[in-house]
Short mmCIF file of C-alpha atoms in Angstrom, two decimals:
data_model
loop_
_atom_site.label_atom_id
_atom_site.label_comp_id
_atom_site.label_asym_id
_atom_site.label_seq_id
_atom_site.Cartn_x
_atom_site.Cartn_y
_atom_site.Cartn_z
CA UNK A 252 99.70 190.21 26.17
CA UNK A 253 100.15 193.99 25.96
CA UNK A 254 102.59 195.42 28.57
CA UNK A 255 102.70 199.21 29.07
CA UNK A 256 106.32 198.97 30.21
CA UNK A 257 107.46 197.85 26.80
CA UNK A 258 107.01 200.74 24.37
CA UNK A 259 108.08 198.80 21.32
CA UNK A 260 105.46 196.14 21.94
CA UNK A 261 102.79 198.80 22.41
CA UNK A 262 103.79 200.36 19.10
CA UNK A 263 103.74 196.97 17.37
CA UNK A 264 100.32 196.17 18.83
CA UNK A 265 98.88 199.46 17.63
CA UNK A 266 100.14 198.79 14.12
CA UNK A 267 98.46 195.38 14.13
CA UNK A 268 95.30 196.91 15.56
CA UNK A 269 94.96 199.50 12.80
CA UNK A 270 95.87 197.03 10.06
CA UNK A 271 93.28 194.53 11.28
CA UNK A 272 90.62 197.26 11.52
CA UNK A 273 91.45 198.37 7.99
CA UNK A 274 91.11 194.82 6.67
CA UNK A 275 87.89 194.25 8.57
CA UNK A 276 86.22 197.38 7.30
CA UNK A 277 87.76 197.28 3.85
CA UNK A 278 85.98 194.10 2.82
CA UNK A 279 84.47 195.10 -0.52
CA UNK A 280 80.78 194.74 -1.20
CA UNK A 281 79.70 191.69 -3.15
CA UNK A 282 80.97 191.74 -6.72
CA UNK A 283 77.50 192.09 -8.19
CA UNK A 284 74.53 194.28 -7.45
CA UNK A 285 70.98 193.12 -6.92
CA UNK A 286 69.67 194.63 -10.13
CA UNK A 287 72.35 192.84 -12.18
CA UNK A 288 71.19 189.40 -11.02
CA UNK A 289 67.46 189.65 -10.32
CA UNK A 290 64.67 190.72 -12.69
CA UNK A 291 62.56 193.82 -12.19
CA UNK A 292 62.90 197.49 -11.34
CA UNK A 293 64.99 198.40 -8.29
CA UNK A 294 65.05 201.66 -6.35
CA UNK A 295 66.72 202.82 -3.13
CA UNK A 296 64.54 202.51 -0.04
CA UNK A 297 64.35 206.30 0.20
CA UNK A 298 62.78 206.39 -3.29
CA UNK A 299 60.18 203.65 -2.88
CA UNK A 300 57.51 206.18 -3.77
CA UNK A 301 58.83 206.19 -7.33
CA UNK A 302 57.78 202.57 -7.85
CA UNK A 303 54.85 202.23 -10.29
CA UNK A 304 51.43 202.04 -8.68
CA UNK A 305 49.49 198.80 -8.87
CA UNK A 306 45.89 198.50 -9.99
CA UNK A 307 43.36 197.64 -7.26
CA UNK A 308 42.48 193.94 -7.20
CA UNK A 309 39.95 191.73 -5.49
CA UNK A 310 40.78 189.78 -2.36
CA UNK A 311 42.49 186.57 -3.56
CA UNK A 312 40.67 183.34 -2.74
CA UNK A 313 43.68 181.06 -3.07
CA UNK A 314 47.16 181.16 -1.54
CA UNK A 315 48.64 180.66 -5.01
CA UNK A 316 47.12 183.97 -6.13
CA UNK A 317 48.49 186.12 -3.28
CA UNK A 318 50.64 189.11 -4.14
CA UNK A 319 52.65 190.76 -1.31
CA UNK A 320 50.42 193.83 -1.27
CA UNK A 321 47.51 191.54 -0.32
CA UNK A 322 49.03 191.07 3.14
CA UNK A 323 47.29 193.07 5.84
CA UNK A 324 48.81 191.28 8.84
CA UNK A 325 52.48 190.59 9.50
CA UNK A 326 53.88 188.20 12.11
CA UNK A 327 57.17 186.64 13.12
CA UNK A 328 58.37 183.65 15.11
CA UNK A 329 61.95 182.85 15.94
CA UNK A 330 64.90 183.69 18.12
CA UNK A 331 67.11 186.67 18.95
CA UNK A 332 67.72 187.47 15.28
CA UNK A 333 64.02 188.12 14.63
CA UNK A 334 63.94 190.05 17.93
CA UNK A 335 66.88 192.18 16.69
CA UNK A 336 68.84 191.60 19.90
CA UNK A 337 71.88 193.93 20.11
CA UNK A 338 71.19 195.36 16.64
CA UNK A 339 72.20 198.79 17.98
CA UNK A 340 74.59 199.97 20.66
CA UNK A 341 78.27 199.68 21.45
CA UNK A 342 80.37 198.20 24.22
CA UNK A 343 83.00 200.94 23.83
CA UNK A 344 83.24 202.59 27.26
CA UNK A 345 85.21 205.59 26.01
CA UNK A 346 82.14 207.53 24.97
CA UNK A 347 78.54 207.80 26.06
CA UNK A 348 75.49 207.73 23.86
CA UNK A 349 71.79 207.03 24.27
CA UNK A 350 72.35 203.30 23.92
CA UNK A 351 74.70 203.03 26.91
CA UNK A 352 74.22 203.12 30.65
CA UNK A 353 76.74 204.89 32.89
CA UNK A 354 77.97 203.38 36.15
CA UNK A 355 79.00 205.79 38.95
CA UNK A 356 81.00 205.26 42.11
CA UNK A 357 79.87 206.51 45.57
CA UNK A 358 81.32 209.97 44.94
CA UNK A 359 79.31 210.37 41.77
CA UNK A 360 82.26 209.95 39.43
CA UNK A 361 81.64 208.05 36.21
CA UNK A 362 83.42 204.71 36.29
CA UNK A 363 82.42 203.17 32.97
CA UNK A 364 79.71 202.92 30.35
CA UNK A 365 77.80 199.69 30.05
CA UNK A 366 76.14 198.82 26.76
CA UNK A 367 72.38 198.57 26.78
CA UNK A 368 71.40 194.94 26.28
CA UNK A 369 68.19 195.36 24.33
CA UNK A 370 66.00 193.91 21.61
CA UNK A 371 65.50 196.52 18.90
CA UNK A 372 62.34 195.05 17.44
CA UNK A 373 61.44 198.33 15.78
CA UNK A 374 64.28 197.77 13.29
CA UNK A 375 63.94 193.97 12.97
CA UNK A 376 64.12 192.88 9.35
CA UNK A 377 60.94 190.83 9.84
CA UNK A 378 58.54 193.15 11.69
CA UNK A 379 60.24 196.49 12.37
CA UNK A 380 58.27 199.64 11.68
CA UNK A 381 60.30 202.41 13.30
CA UNK A 382 60.60 205.47 11.04
CA UNK A 383 63.21 204.92 8.32
CA UNK A 384 63.80 201.28 9.34
CA UNK A 385 64.54 199.25 6.22
CA UNK A 386 62.32 196.29 6.99
CA UNK A 387 59.76 194.09 5.30
CA UNK A 388 56.80 195.96 6.87
CA UNK A 389 58.15 199.38 5.94
CA UNK A 390 58.71 198.23 2.35
CA UNK A 391 55.24 196.69 2.26
CA UNK A 392 53.70 199.96 3.47
CA UNK A 393 54.45 201.42 0.05
CA UNK A 394 51.65 199.17 -1.22
CA UNK A 395 49.58 198.37 1.87
CA UNK A 396 49.16 201.36 4.17
CA UNK A 397 47.22 199.61 6.94
CA UNK A 398 49.26 196.79 8.45
CA UNK A 399 48.52 194.95 11.68
CA UNK A 400 51.37 193.39 13.62
CA UNK A 401 54.59 195.39 13.04
CA UNK A 402 56.77 196.16 16.05
CA UNK A 403 58.29 199.41 17.28
CA UNK A 404 60.95 200.62 19.68
CA UNK A 405 63.25 198.58 21.88
CA UNK A 406 63.28 197.01 25.34
CA UNK A 407 65.19 194.58 27.52
CA UNK A 408 65.22 190.97 26.31
CA UNK A 409 62.07 189.04 27.10
CA UNK A 410 62.51 186.20 29.54
CA UNK A 411 60.21 183.25 30.09
CA UNK A 412 60.19 179.98 31.97
CA UNK A 413 62.31 177.38 30.27
CA UNK A 414 64.56 180.05 28.69
CA UNK A 415 62.26 180.46 25.75
CA UNK A 416 62.04 176.76 24.97
CA UNK A 417 58.42 175.82 25.52
CA UNK A 418 57.01 177.27 28.75
CA UNK A 419 54.99 180.50 29.20
CA UNK A 420 56.44 183.07 26.82
CA UNK A 421 53.32 185.22 26.82
CA UNK A 422 54.61 188.45 28.36
CA UNK A 423 55.46 190.98 25.63
CA UNK A 424 55.15 194.76 25.67
CA UNK A 425 52.45 196.27 23.47
CA UNK A 426 55.10 197.60 21.07
CA UNK A 427 56.10 194.10 19.97
CA UNK A 428 52.99 193.75 17.84
CA UNK A 429 52.89 190.23 16.41
CA UNK A 430 56.61 189.56 16.74
CA UNK A 431 56.56 186.50 18.99
CA UNK A 432 60.30 185.78 18.80
CA UNK A 433 62.16 184.94 22.01
CA UNK A 434 65.92 185.46 22.31
CA UNK A 435 67.63 182.15 22.97
CA UNK A 436 64.74 180.10 21.64
CA UNK A 437 65.22 176.67 20.14
CA UNK A 438 62.84 175.16 17.61
CA UNK A 439 60.87 173.53 20.42
CA UNK A 440 60.01 177.01 21.68
CA UNK A 441 57.93 177.85 18.60
CA UNK A 442 54.87 176.08 20.00
CA UNK A 443 54.89 178.35 23.03
CA UNK A 444 55.25 181.40 20.80
CA UNK A 445 52.10 180.30 18.98
CA UNK A 446 49.97 179.21 21.94
CA UNK A 447 51.08 181.67 24.60
CA UNK A 448 51.40 184.77 22.49
CA UNK A 449 50.36 184.82 18.83
CA UNK A 450 46.90 183.26 19.12
CA UNK A 451 45.81 185.39 22.12
CA UNK A 452 47.31 188.52 20.54
CA UNK A 453 45.55 187.91 17.23
CA UNK A 454 42.25 187.66 19.09
CA UNK A 455 43.03 190.82 21.08
CA UNK A 456 43.82 192.78 17.91
CA UNK A 457 40.65 191.61 16.20
CA UNK A 458 42.44 190.22 13.16
CA UNK A 459 39.93 189.25 10.48
CA UNK A 460 39.86 185.71 9.14
CA UNK A 461 39.57 186.91 5.55
CA UNK A 462 42.69 189.08 5.72
CA UNK A 463 45.87 187.51 4.33
CA UNK A 464 48.67 187.12 6.85
CA UNK A 465 52.43 186.91 6.30
CA UNK A 466 54.40 184.91 8.89
CA UNK A 467 58.20 185.02 8.93
CA UNK A 468 59.95 182.12 10.69
CA UNK A 469 63.66 182.31 11.42
CA UNK A 470 64.90 179.62 13.80
CA UNK A 471 67.80 177.23 14.13
CA UNK A 472 70.92 179.20 15.02
CA UNK A 473 70.62 178.20 18.68
CA UNK A 474 69.80 174.62 17.71
CA UNK A 475 72.94 174.11 15.63
CA UNK A 476 74.99 175.76 18.38
CA UNK A 477 73.48 173.54 21.08
CA UNK A 478 73.41 170.28 19.13
CA UNK A 479 76.47 170.49 16.89
CA UNK A 480 77.67 167.13 18.24
CA UNK A 481 74.26 165.41 18.14
CA UNK A 482 74.22 162.33 15.87
CA UNK A 483 73.04 163.56 12.48
CA UNK A 484 70.46 160.82 12.01
CA UNK A 485 66.96 161.69 10.84
CA UNK A 486 65.43 158.51 12.24
CA UNK A 487 66.62 159.06 15.81
CA UNK A 488 64.07 160.65 18.19
CA UNK A 489 66.74 162.84 19.82
CA UNK A 490 66.57 166.56 20.44
CA UNK A 491 68.60 168.37 17.86
CA UNK A 492 68.19 165.89 15.02
CA UNK A 493 66.95 167.21 11.65
CA UNK A 494 63.63 165.38 12.00
CA UNK A 495 63.08 166.74 15.49
CA UNK A 496 63.86 170.27 14.29
CA UNK A 497 61.51 170.07 11.29
CA UNK A 498 58.72 168.52 13.36
CA UNK A 499 58.93 171.39 15.85
CA UNK A 500 58.31 173.85 13.03
CA UNK A 501 55.57 171.69 11.53
CA UNK A 502 53.66 171.32 14.81
CA UNK A 503 53.85 175.03 15.64
CA UNK A 504 52.68 176.10 12.18
CA UNK A 505 49.86 173.54 12.13
CA UNK A 506 48.70 174.77 15.52
CA UNK A 507 48.60 178.33 14.19
CA UNK A 508 46.70 177.14 11.10
CA UNK A 509 43.92 175.80 13.33
CA UNK A 510 43.16 179.33 14.47
CA UNK A 511 44.38 181.55 11.63
CA UNK A 512 43.13 181.04 8.05
CA UNK A 513 44.51 182.83 5.00
CA UNK A 514 48.15 182.60 5.98
CA UNK A 515 51.44 182.27 4.11
CA UNK A 516 54.55 181.25 6.04
CA UNK A 517 58.00 182.21 4.82
CA UNK A 518 60.64 179.98 6.42
CA UNK A 519 64.18 181.32 6.34
CA UNK A 520 66.77 178.55 6.31
CA UNK A 521 70.01 178.38 8.28
CA UNK A 522 72.76 180.83 7.42
CA UNK A 523 76.32 179.68 8.05
CA UNK A 524 76.79 180.55 11.71
CA UNK A 525 80.35 179.24 11.42
CA UNK A 526 81.21 182.07 9.01
CA UNK A 527 81.10 184.43 11.97
CA UNK A 528 84.34 182.85 13.23
CA UNK A 529 86.38 183.99 10.24
CA UNK A 530 84.74 187.40 10.19
CA UNK A 531 85.36 188.18 13.87
CA UNK A 532 88.84 186.69 14.03
CA UNK A 533 90.09 189.59 11.91
CA UNK A 534 89.44 192.18 14.61
CA UNK A 535 90.92 192.45 18.14
CA UNK A 536 87.71 194.17 19.24
CA UNK A 537 86.06 190.76 19.21
CA UNK A 538 88.79 188.94 21.13
CA UNK A 539 88.17 187.90 24.70
CA UNK A 540 90.07 190.36 26.92
CA UNK A 541 93.36 189.13 28.41
CA UNK A 542 92.93 185.67 26.89
CA UNK A 543 94.82 184.22 23.89
CA UNK A 544 91.56 183.41 22.09
CA UNK A 545 90.63 184.71 18.64
CA UNK A 546 86.93 185.10 19.48
CA UNK A 547 84.45 185.59 22.27
CA UNK A 548 83.06 182.06 22.39
CA UNK A 549 80.47 182.32 25.14
CA UNK A 550 77.47 182.70 22.80
CA UNK A 551 78.18 179.74 20.53
CA UNK A 552 81.23 177.69 21.42
CA UNK A 553 80.63 175.30 18.52
CA UNK A 554 81.15 178.19 16.10
CA UNK A 555 83.82 180.17 17.89
CA UNK A 556 86.25 177.91 19.73
CA UNK A 557 89.70 178.04 18.12
CA UNK A 558 91.99 175.35 16.75
CA UNK A 559 91.30 171.87 15.36
CA UNK A 560 88.42 171.25 17.75
CA UNK A 561 86.71 174.41 16.53
CA UNK A 562 87.37 173.46 12.91
CA UNK A 563 85.60 170.17 13.55
CA UNK A 564 82.59 171.66 15.38
CA UNK A 565 82.17 174.36 12.74
CA UNK A 566 82.07 171.71 10.03
CA UNK A 567 79.53 169.77 12.08
CA UNK A 568 77.42 172.92 12.36
CA UNK A 569 77.47 173.42 8.62
CA UNK A 570 76.56 169.78 7.99
CA UNK A 571 73.79 169.84 10.59
CA UNK A 572 72.41 173.08 9.13
CA UNK A 573 72.19 171.50 5.68
CA UNK A 574 70.31 168.53 7.14
CA UNK A 575 67.97 170.86 9.03
CA UNK A 576 67.22 172.69 5.78
CA UNK A 577 66.52 169.47 3.92
CA UNK A 578 64.16 168.23 6.63
CA UNK A 579 62.24 171.54 6.62
CA UNK A 580 61.94 171.50 2.84
CA UNK A 581 60.37 168.04 3.14
CA UNK A 582 57.79 169.48 5.54
CA UNK A 583 57.03 172.27 3.09
CA UNK A 584 56.60 169.64 0.38
CA UNK A 585 54.04 167.83 2.57
CA UNK A 586 52.11 171.08 2.98
CA UNK A 587 52.23 171.68 -0.76
CA UNK A 588 50.70 168.27 -1.39
CA UNK A 589 47.75 169.24 0.85
CA UNK A 590 46.93 172.00 -1.66
CA UNK A 591 45.10 174.04 1.00
CA UNK A 592 43.72 177.19 -0.67
CA UNK A 593 43.95 179.17 2.58
CA UNK A 594 47.55 178.26 3.43
CA UNK A 595 50.93 178.29 1.78
CA UNK A 596 54.57 177.92 2.78
CA UNK A 597 57.62 179.27 1.00
CA UNK A 598 61.32 178.64 1.44
CA UNK A 599 64.08 181.24 1.58
CA UNK A 600 67.58 179.72 1.67
CA UNK A 601 69.47 181.14 4.60
CA UNK A 602 72.74 180.59 2.75
CA UNK A 603 71.78 183.57 0.57
CA UNK A 604 72.68 185.65 3.64
CA UNK A 605 76.34 185.63 2.65
CA UNK A 606 78.00 186.43 5.98
CA UNK A 607 81.40 185.22 4.80
CA UNK A 608 81.54 188.05 2.26
CA UNK A 609 80.03 190.77 4.47
CA UNK A 610 82.10 193.44 6.25
CA UNK A 611 82.75 193.42 9.98
CA UNK A 612 80.11 196.11 10.48
CA UNK A 613 77.47 193.50 9.64
CA UNK A 614 77.79 192.24 13.23
CA UNK A 615 76.69 193.81 16.50
CA UNK A 616 79.22 196.20 18.01
CA UNK A 617 78.42 194.77 21.41
CA UNK A 618 78.96 191.04 21.00
CA UNK A 619 80.39 190.57 17.49
CA UNK A 620 77.83 187.84 16.94
CA UNK A 621 74.30 189.08 16.37
CA UNK A 622 73.35 190.92 13.16
CA UNK A 623 73.70 194.68 13.28
CA UNK A 624 71.08 197.13 12.09
CA UNK A 625 72.92 197.28 8.77
CA UNK A 626 72.49 193.53 8.39
CA UNK A 627 68.80 193.71 9.24
CA UNK A 628 68.40 196.29 6.47
CA UNK A 629 70.08 194.11 3.87
CA UNK A 630 68.33 190.92 4.94
CA UNK A 631 64.97 192.72 4.76
CA UNK A 632 65.63 194.04 1.26
CA UNK A 633 67.08 190.71 0.13
CA UNK A 634 64.12 188.64 1.34
CA UNK A 635 61.61 191.13 -0.06
CA UNK A 636 63.36 191.19 -3.44
CA UNK A 637 63.16 187.39 -3.68
CA UNK A 638 59.67 186.94 -2.26
CA UNK A 639 57.97 186.49 -5.63
CA UNK A 640 60.94 185.10 -7.56
CA UNK A 641 61.92 181.54 -8.45
CA UNK A 642 63.68 179.15 -6.09
CA UNK A 643 66.89 179.41 -8.13
CA UNK A 644 66.78 183.19 -7.86
CA UNK A 645 66.22 182.96 -4.11
CA UNK A 646 69.52 181.10 -3.81
CA UNK A 647 71.39 184.08 -5.29
CA UNK A 648 73.55 185.61 -2.53
CA UNK A 649 72.16 188.78 -0.98
CA UNK A 650 74.88 191.34 -1.75
CA UNK A 651 76.23 193.90 0.67
CA UNK A 652 75.34 197.06 -1.21
CA UNK A 653 76.23 200.52 0.02
CA UNK A 654 72.54 201.34 -0.24
CA UNK A 655 70.08 198.43 -0.25
CA UNK A 656 68.02 198.33 -3.43
CA UNK A 657 64.34 197.44 -3.25
CA UNK A 658 62.47 195.60 -6.00
CA UNK A 659 59.21 197.27 -7.07
CA UNK A 660 56.19 195.00 -7.21
CA UNK A 661 54.73 194.14 -10.61
CA UNK A 662 51.14 193.36 -11.57
CA UNK A 663 51.78 189.67 -12.22
CA UNK A 664 53.94 189.05 -9.14
CA UNK A 665 52.67 186.25 -6.91
CA UNK A 666 54.03 184.46 -3.84
CA UNK A 667 55.34 181.22 -5.32
CA UNK A 668 53.60 178.28 -3.66
CA UNK A 669 54.57 174.76 -4.73
CA UNK A 670 58.21 175.38 -5.61
CA UNK A 671 59.67 172.58 -3.50
CA UNK A 672 57.51 169.93 -5.12
CA UNK A 673 58.22 171.32 -8.57
CA UNK A 674 61.97 171.34 -8.00
CA UNK A 675 61.94 167.73 -6.73
CA UNK A 676 60.04 166.60 -9.82
CA UNK A 677 62.64 168.22 -12.05
CA UNK A 678 65.50 166.29 -10.44
#
């Protein structure tokens, strides 16, 4: 470890520090831009107003005829990522800003700055509507001015009985809108998010049955972290198995369908949580202090423990994530076969969120684990850009562009319902 009595070692450490920071921040953006790979017209978020206007259209009567500008209600279910936990702030105690809290001793002298542990739902990719937030709602507002459900501001993480699993998660501040996500939630917690919060909140807000609703579901990061060593067997009725995970999503969505007609659910698959290990291991800022460990492993040991054991658990996480995705796609296929005109489900591959090729600044400055505001911006633009495109196009990696480019809606754009069944028939 660093010893102040040895000047040469201090000098050597500083050299390594600056080299590692250069490498971390010098990761180039993806080798292609959005507009080179995806069809349509793309503009910077700040120039959304230059997108062509769309002709007024009648309220669609079938989920297969819904265009994104038909959405008047926006909702989200999920975990800390949808809640934008730690998306802003810093744990650097050398300076003070509005996102830190100072600690004083008895004499009134400042001892240190503590980072503010908060959920920044106003900049969440899924429901954020703070001014200038690059988010799905703020993009949608270019076409649909009156949206119900977006969230604003930030607050301390929401706690509930059972740590967000499945017991009483009803207490949210008014500013959360229809973002029901609970930090730390597993897939089994989705039912509570529906019953305890979304359904009562929808009634409170007077949401109309005939209005089309968009529901973003992002869940699974905590599941693969908690169950990375669970037997990967679909037939076993164990917590953490792919079938258990997919059934949790299915039951929660079906419960919401009982109360909320005219709804399209966009399920975001698992990104490679294990990629965070390689990204954070390049920077001493993310190392546990005074310990010879390459990462802070307390949030997801399966992803961040070092050595051969970590290599094994990371591979297990990747394998389990693939099985989770497959099981969820099978559920979507079942819904497609129902051919319900008032309901649809779409799939967005989480692997398109290409963490392995993103710069270090894509992660929270506080814990080097959660997505930063910059990541929320790029995920929002990436999901929006692919919302009406083909399944193959959705698998295209979301690039890390200096300025996220937004795809303008076109007259014949529609949310693609039925893709999973179509792709299985083509195989």
